């Protein structure tokens, strides 16, 4: 289905919890915020099925940290049973991935994106508040072992914090079939609101000019791929190169509310429609038609942290 700006909406991100086992500096985790309810797996299934009837063919499970919920495999299994959904992906910090990778694959998960902003133990601890880099690395291995591929690593760089980590993160793509994507810092926390910390994709490219010699593949991310590299290096530049004109996403929050745009505060509740499929589909169509033209990050922060939206 197309929204009122002619964009084909085909991608649903489902945040299944606001809870997280890490406390990343840029995320905007608000300990005082009232915790939103988490719905049972069947409710996400009902909503995703209705979205599929409106043209959604790709779903991503996110959070908070989705793997703090023990029923993630069950959620994947239910989503997999919806024929129109071709791709099911998961975004995770990978701390618990080793224990879930096989069950997720078996349930029908296609692939994972893993958030990793540093390969240095003490910088990782500073960024996330936890000394668990070794678990993330084990999680990456486990995902590779069961072929949750292609694995994409998402990294957010901040000036003077981890901006010197780009080289080590790029090196991960050399030998392994892993894509590393640099995502520009967005205004979701005190750090995120500090524009001086933003490292743009262009700045990283200037620092590593050899990337220009690699083949450029365009998409939401701009990828650089080299013949001698097993993986690719990508850039997602929401701040310096706004791509709202081609946004195909809707976001379902863990409590059944829909947020049509990451950078806009409008929310629509689907819970009153769960018992009536036709009414649910109609409400989803109405919400899609209200998706705004684009984010307003340039005007400052949105009122929720990323953990409460599902990044
Ligand atoms: N817990 C999971 C994880 O860590 O991947 C999923 C949720 S997390 C909110 C999803 C993504 O949002 C992470 O890749 C994180 O880097 C990104 N993110 C959070 N705050 C951000 C910010 N201020 N700017 C850019 N990306 C951000």
PDB file of N, CA, C and O in Angstrom, residues 137-184:
ATOM      1  N   UNK A 137      30.890 -11.087  20.791  1.00  0.00           N
ATOM      2  CA  UNK A 137      31.699 -11.788  19.796  1.00  0.00           C
ATOM      3  C   UNK A 137      31.260 -13.252  19.676  1.00  0.00           C
ATOM      4  O   UNK A 137      31.172 -13.795  18.573  1.00  0.00           O
ATOM      5  N   UNK A 138      30.936 -13.855  20.806  1.00  0.00           N
ATOM      6  CA  UNK A 138      30.433 -15.244  20.777  1.00  0.00           C
ATOM      7  C   UNK A 138      29.075 -15.298  20.062  1.00  0.00           C
ATOM      8  O   UNK A 138      28.779 -16.239  19.335  1.00  0.00           O
ATOM      9  N   UNK A 139      28.269 -14.273  20.281  1.00  0.00           N
ATOM     10  CA  UNK A 139      26.956 -14.200  19.628  1.00  0.00           C
ATOM     11  C   UNK A 139      27.103 -14.113  18.117  1.00  0.00           C
ATOM     12  O   UNK A 139      26.360 -14.756  17.358  1.00  0.00           O
ATOM     13  N   UNK A 140      28.083 -13.321  17.654  1.00  0.00           N
ATOM     14  CA  UNK A 140      28.328 -13.191  16.211  1.00  0.00           C
ATOM     15  C   UNK A 140      28.732 -14.555  15.630  1.00  0.00           C
ATOM     16  O   UNK A 140      28.219 -14.996  14.600  1.00  0.00           O
ATOM     17  N   UNK A 141      29.633 -15.245  16.355  1.00  0.00           N
ATOM     18  CA  UNK A 141      30.067 -16.580  15.902  1.00  0.00           C
ATOM     19  C   UNK A 141      28.870 -17.527  15.813  1.00  0.00           C
ATOM     20  O   UNK A 141      28.709 -18.265  14.842  1.00  0.00           O
ATOM     21  N   UNK A 142      28.019 -17.486  16.841  1.00  0.00           N
ATOM     22  CA  UNK A 142      26.871 -18.405  16.888  1.00  0.00           C
ATOM     23  C   UNK A 142      25.905 -18.113  15.736  1.00  0.00           C
ATOM     24  O   UNK A 142      25.364 -19.031  15.110  1.00  0.00           O
ATOM     25  N   UNK A 143      25.703 -16.846  15.430  1.00  0.00           N
ATOM     26  CA  UNK A 143      24.799 -16.476  14.332  1.00  0.00           C
ATOM     27  C   UNK A 143      25.377 -16.947  12.999  1.00  0.00           C
ATOM     28  O   UNK A 143      24.646 -17.435  12.124  1.00  0.00           O
ATOM     29  N   UNK A 144      26.699 -16.826  12.862  1.00  0.00           N
ATOM     30  CA  UNK A 144      27.340 -17.302  11.626  1.00  0.00           C
ATOM     31  C   UNK A 144      27.222 -18.812  11.519  1.00  0.00           C
ATOM     32  O   UNK A 144      26.949 -19.350  10.442  1.00  0.00           O
ATOM     33  N   UNK A 145      27.388 -19.489  12.650  1.00  0.00           N
ATOM     34  CA  UNK A 145      27.365 -20.966  12.647  1.00  0.00           C
ATOM     35  C   UNK A 145      26.022 -21.505  12.174  1.00  0.00           C
ATOM     36  O   UNK A 145      25.973 -22.556  11.547  1.00  0.00           O
ATOM     37  N   UNK A 146      24.919 -20.777  12.475  1.00  0.00           N
ATOM     38  CA  UNK A 146      23.604 -21.303  12.043  1.00  0.00           C
ATOM     39  C   UNK A 146      23.095 -20.554  10.800  1.00  0.00           C
ATOM     40  O   UNK A 146      21.936 -20.676  10.427  1.00  0.00           O
ATOM     41  N   UNK A 147      23.987 -19.751  10.203  1.00  0.00           N
ATOM     42  CA  UNK A 147      23.679 -19.059   8.948  1.00  0.00           C
ATOM     43  C   UNK A 147      22.509 -18.067   9.065  1.00  0.00           C
ATOM     44  O   UNK A 147      21.631 -18.027   8.201  1.00  0.00           O
ATOM     45  N   UNK A 148      22.513 -17.267  10.118  1.00  0.00           N
ATOM     46  CA  UNK A 148      21.557 -16.146  10.197  1.00  0.00           C
ATOM     47  C   UNK A 148      22.182 -15.019   9.380  1.00  0.00           C
ATOM     48  O   UNK A 148      22.689 -14.034   9.926  1.00  0.00           O
ATOM     49  N   UNK A 149      22.187 -15.180   8.077  1.00  0.00           N
ATOM     50  CA  UNK A 149      23.016 -14.332   7.222  1.00  0.00           C
ATOM     51  C   UNK A 149      22.193 -13.583   6.172  1.00  0.00           C
ATOM     52  O   UNK A 149      21.107 -14.030   5.819  1.00  0.00           O
ATOM     53  N   UNK A 150      22.698 -12.469   5.615  1.00  0.00           N
ATOM     54  CA  UNK A 150      23.974 -11.858   5.961  1.00  0.00           C
ATOM     55  C   UNK A 150      23.896 -11.116   7.294  1.00  0.00           C
ATOM     56  O   UNK A 150      22.918 -10.424   7.568  1.00  0.00           O
ATOM     57  N   UNK A 151      24.946 -11.252   8.100  1.00  0.00           N
ATOM     58  CA  UNK A 151      24.995 -10.526   9.376  1.00  0.00           C
ATOM     59  C   UNK A 151      25.411  -9.090   9.089  1.00  0.00           C
ATOM     60  O   UNK A 151      26.360  -8.836   8.340  1.00  0.00           O
ATOM     61  N   UNK A 152      24.668  -8.154   9.666  1.00  0.00           N
ATOM     62  CA  UNK A 152      25.024  -6.742   9.515  1.00  0.00           C
ATOM     63  C   UNK A 152      25.332  -6.176  10.887  1.00  0.00           C
ATOM     64  O   UNK A 152      24.524  -6.321  11.805  1.00  0.00           O
ATOM     65  N   UNK A 153      26.484  -5.562  11.006  1.00  0.00           N
ATOM     66  CA  UNK A 153      26.832  -4.911  12.270  1.00  0.00           C
ATOM     67  C   UNK A 153      26.533  -3.427  12.127  1.00  0.00           C
ATOM     68  O   UNK A 153      26.953  -2.787  11.155  1.00  0.00           O
ATOM     69  N   UNK A 154      25.767  -2.891  13.071  1.00  0.00           N
ATOM     70  CA  UNK A 154      25.452  -1.463  13.076  1.00  0.00           C
ATOM     71  C   UNK A 154      26.334  -0.763  14.092  1.00  0.00           C
ATOM     72  O   UNK A 154      26.377  -1.172  15.252  1.00  0.00           O
ATOM     73  N   UNK A 155      27.015   0.284  13.672  1.00  0.00           N
ATOM     74  CA  UNK A 155      27.896   1.025  14.580  1.00  0.00           C
ATOM     75  C   UNK A 155      27.561   2.511  14.538  1.00  0.00           C
ATOM     76  O   UNK A 155      27.348   3.082  13.467  1.00  0.00           O
ATOM     77  N   UNK A 156      27.487   3.112  15.722  1.00  0.00           N
ATOM     78  CA  UNK A 156      27.284   4.565  15.822  1.00  0.00           C
ATOM     79  C   UNK A 156      28.585   5.144  16.368  1.00  0.00           C
ATOM     80  O   UNK A 156      29.042   4.731  17.436  1.00  0.00           O
ATOM     81  N   UNK A 157      29.184   6.058  15.626  1.00  0.00           N
ATOM     82  CA  UNK A 157      30.431   6.667  16.092  1.00  0.00           C
ATOM     83  C   UNK A 157      30.147   8.042  16.685  1.00  0.00           C
ATOM     84  O   UNK A 157      29.279   8.766  16.202  1.00  0.00           O
ATOM     85  N   UNK A 158      30.896   8.366  17.753  1.00  0.00           N
ATOM     86  CA  UNK A 158      30.774   9.690  18.364  1.00  0.00           C
ATOM     87  C   UNK A 158      32.168  10.298  18.493  1.00  0.00           C
ATOM     88  O   UNK A 158      33.101   9.603  18.954  1.00  0.00           O
ATOM     89  N   UNK A 159      32.273  11.577  18.118  1.00  0.00           N
ATOM     90  CA  UNK A 159      33.596  12.228  18.133  1.00  0.00           C
ATOM     91  C   UNK A 159      34.211  12.196  19.529  1.00  0.00           C
ATOM     92  O   UNK A 159      33.536  12.522  20.507  1.00  0.00           O
ATOM     93  N   UNK A 160      35.452  11.786  19.587  1.00  0.00           N
ATOM     94  CA  UNK A 160      36.178  11.790  20.854  1.00  0.00           C
ATOM     95  C   UNK A 160      35.779  10.651  21.774  1.00  0.00           C
ATOM     96  O   UNK A 160      36.302  10.526  22.876  1.00  0.00           O
ATOM     97  N   UNK A 161      34.832   9.827  21.369  1.00  0.00           N
ATOM     98  CA  UNK A 161      34.398   8.703  22.209  1.00  0.00           C
ATOM     99  C   UNK A 161      34.852   7.388  21.561  1.00  0.00           C
ATOM    100  O   UNK A 161      35.654   6.656  22.115  1.00  0.00           O
ATOM    101  N   UNK A 162      34.348   7.136  20.350  1.00  0.00           N
ATOM    102  CA  UNK A 162      34.750   5.904  19.649  1.00  0.00           C
ATOM    103  C   UNK A 162      35.006   6.170  18.165  1.00  0.00           C
ATOM    104  O   UNK A 162      34.982   5.246  17.362  1.00  0.00           O
ATOM    105  N   UNK A 163      35.249   7.467  17.820  1.00  0.00           N
ATOM    106  CA  UNK A 163      35.437   7.781  16.400  1.00  0.00           C
ATOM    107  C   UNK A 163      36.717   7.165  15.852  1.00  0.00           C
ATOM    108  O   UNK A 163      36.865   7.028  14.639  1.00  0.00           O
ATOM    109  N   UNK A 164      37.637   6.761  16.742  1.00  0.00           N
ATOM    110  CA  UNK A 164      38.868   6.129  16.250  1.00  0.00           C
ATOM    111  C   UNK A 164      38.698   4.617  16.055  1.00  0.00           C
ATOM    112  O   UNK A 164      39.651   3.902  15.799  1.00  0.00           O
ATOM    113  N   UNK A 165      37.465   4.142  16.190  1.00  0.00           N
ATOM    114  CA  UNK A 165      37.204   2.698  16.094  1.00  0.00           C
ATOM    115  C   UNK A 165      36.839   2.259  14.676  1.00  0.00           C
ATOM    116  O   UNK A 165      36.696   1.063  14.418  1.00  0.00           O
ATOM    117  N   UNK A 166      36.619   3.244  13.775  1.00  0.00           N
ATOM    118  CA  UNK A 166      36.115   2.892  12.439  1.00  0.00           C
ATOM    119  C   UNK A 166      36.991   1.863  11.746  1.00  0.00           C
ATOM    120  O   UNK A 166      36.484   0.885  11.173  1.00  0.00           O
ATOM    121  N   UNK A 167      38.317   2.051  11.830  1.00  0.00           N
ATOM    122  CA  UNK A 167      39.242   1.144  11.137  1.00  0.00           C
ATOM    123  C   UNK A 167      39.080  -0.295  11.607  1.00  0.00           C
ATOM    124  O   UNK A 167      39.027  -1.226  10.800  1.00  0.00           O
ATOM    125  N   UNK A 168      39.003  -0.485  12.924  1.00  0.00           N
ATOM    126  CA  UNK A 168      38.872  -1.844  13.466  1.00  0.00           C
ATOM    127  C   UNK A 168      37.530  -2.459  13.088  1.00  0.00           C
ATOM    128  O   UNK A 168      37.429  -3.657  12.844  1.00  0.00           O
ATOM    129  N   UNK A 169      36.493  -1.618  13.042  1.00  0.00           N
ATOM    130  CA  UNK A 169      35.176  -2.148  12.650  1.00  0.00           C
ATOM    131  C   UNK A 169      35.172  -2.511  11.168  1.00  0.00           C
ATOM    132  O   UNK A 169      34.669  -3.565  10.777  1.00  0.00           O
ATOM    133  N   UNK A 170      35.788  -1.654  10.334  1.00  0.00           N
ATOM    134  CA  UNK A 170      35.877  -1.957   8.894  1.00  0.00           C
ATOM    135  C   UNK A 170      36.646  -3.270   8.690  1.00  0.00           C
ATOM    136  O   UNK A 170      36.283  -4.095   7.847  1.00  0.00           O
ATOM    137  N   UNK A 171      37.666  -3.477   9.514  1.00  0.00           N
ATOM    138  CA  UNK A 171      38.492  -4.688   9.368  1.00  0.00           C
ATOM    139  C   UNK A 171      37.671  -5.968   9.572  1.00  0.00           C
ATOM    140  O   UNK A 171      38.022  -7.016   9.036  1.00  0.00           O
ATOM    141  N   UNK A 172      36.564  -5.870  10.312  1.00  0.00           N
ATOM    142  CA  UNK A 172      35.725  -7.060  10.522  1.00  0.00           C
ATOM    143  C   UNK A 172      35.165  -7.596   9.201  1.00  0.00           C
ATOM    144  O   UNK A 172      34.802  -8.760   9.096  1.00  0.00           O
ATOM    145  N   UNK A 173      35.073  -6.716   8.186  1.00  0.00           N
ATOM    146  CA  UNK A 173      34.461  -7.123   6.918  1.00  0.00           C
ATOM    147  C   UNK A 173      35.460  -7.829   5.997  1.00  0.00           C
ATOM    148  O   UNK A 173      35.071  -8.418   4.991  1.00  0.00           O
ATOM    149  N   UNK A 174      36.742  -7.733   6.358  1.00  0.00           N
ATOM    150  CA  UNK A 174      37.773  -8.217   5.452  1.00  0.00           C
ATOM    151  C   UNK A 174      37.726  -9.737   5.270  1.00  0.00           C
ATOM    152  O   UNK A 174      37.701 -10.237   4.149  1.00  0.00           O
ATOM    153  N   UNK A 175      37.689 -10.433   6.379  1.00  0.00           N
ATOM    154  CA  UNK A 175      37.790 -11.903   6.322  1.00  0.00           C
ATOM    155  C   UNK A 175      36.442 -12.598   6.495  1.00  0.00           C
ATOM    156  O   UNK A 175      36.280 -13.746   6.135  1.00  0.00           O
ATOM    157  N   UNK A 176      35.510 -11.918   7.122  1.00  0.00           N
ATOM    158  CA  UNK A 176      34.225 -12.570   7.400  1.00  0.00           C
ATOM    159  C   UNK A 176      33.134 -11.991   6.514  1.00  0.00           C
ATOM    160  O   UNK A 176      33.163 -10.802   6.185  1.00  0.00           O
ATOM    161  N   UNK A 177      32.140 -12.809   6.215  1.00  0.00           N
ATOM    162  CA  UNK A 177      31.021 -12.334   5.409  1.00  0.00           C
ATOM    163  C   UNK A 177      30.053 -11.555   6.301  1.00  0.00           C
ATOM    164  O   UNK A 177      28.946 -11.993   6.586  1.00  0.00           O
ATOM    165  N   UNK A 178      30.531 -10.384   6.737  1.00  0.00           N
ATOM    166  CA  UNK A 178      29.760  -9.537   7.645  1.00  0.00           C
ATOM    167  C   UNK A 178      29.782  -8.129   7.052  1.00  0.00           C
ATOM    168  O   UNK A 178      30.842  -7.653   6.639  1.00  0.00           O
ATOM    169  N   UNK A 179      28.617  -7.483   7.005  1.00  0.00           N
ATOM    170  CA  UNK A 179      28.581  -6.082   6.599  1.00  0.00           C
ATOM    171  C   UNK A 179      28.673  -5.209   7.844  1.00  0.00           C
ATOM    172  O   UNK A 179      28.027  -5.507   8.851  1.00  0.00           O
ATOM    173  N   UNK A 180      29.472  -4.161   7.771  1.00  0.00           N
ATOM    174  CA  UNK A 180      29.518  -3.188   8.872  1.00  0.00           C
ATOM    175  C   UNK A 180      28.936  -1.884   8.362  1.00  0.00           C
ATOM    176  O   UNK A 180      29.360  -1.382   7.315  1.00  0.00           O
ATOM    177  N   UNK A 181      27.916  -1.387   9.056  1.00  0.00           N
ATOM    178  CA  UNK A 181      27.254  -0.152   8.621  1.00  0.00           C
ATOM    179  C   UNK A 181      27.399   0.913   9.694  1.00  0.00           C
ATOM    180  O   UNK A 181      27.104   0.680  10.860  1.00  0.00           O
ATOM    181  N   UNK A 182      27.849   2.082   9.254  1.00  0.00           N
ATOM    182  CA  UNK A 182      27.972   3.200  10.187  1.00  0.00           C
ATOM    183  C   UNK A 182      26.687   4.023  10.109  1.00  0.00           C
ATOM    184  O   UNK A 182      26.277   4.462   9.034  1.00  0.00           O
ATOM    185  N   UNK A 183      26.052   4.209  11.267  1.00  0.00           N
ATOM    186  CA  UNK A 183      24.801   4.966  11.337  1.00  0.00           C
ATOM    187  C   UNK A 183      25.077   6.279  12.055  1.00  0.00           C
ATOM    188  O   UNK A 183      25.666   6.267  13.158  1.00  0.00           O
ATOM    189  N   UNK A 184      24.683   7.374  11.450  1.00  0.00           N
ATOM    190  CA  UNK A 184      24.935   8.673  12.099  1.00  0.00           C
ATOM    191  C   UNK A 184      24.115   8.809  13.378  1.00  0.00           C
ATOM    192  O   UNK A 184      22.935   8.401  13.437  1.00  0.00           O
TER     193      UNK A 184
END
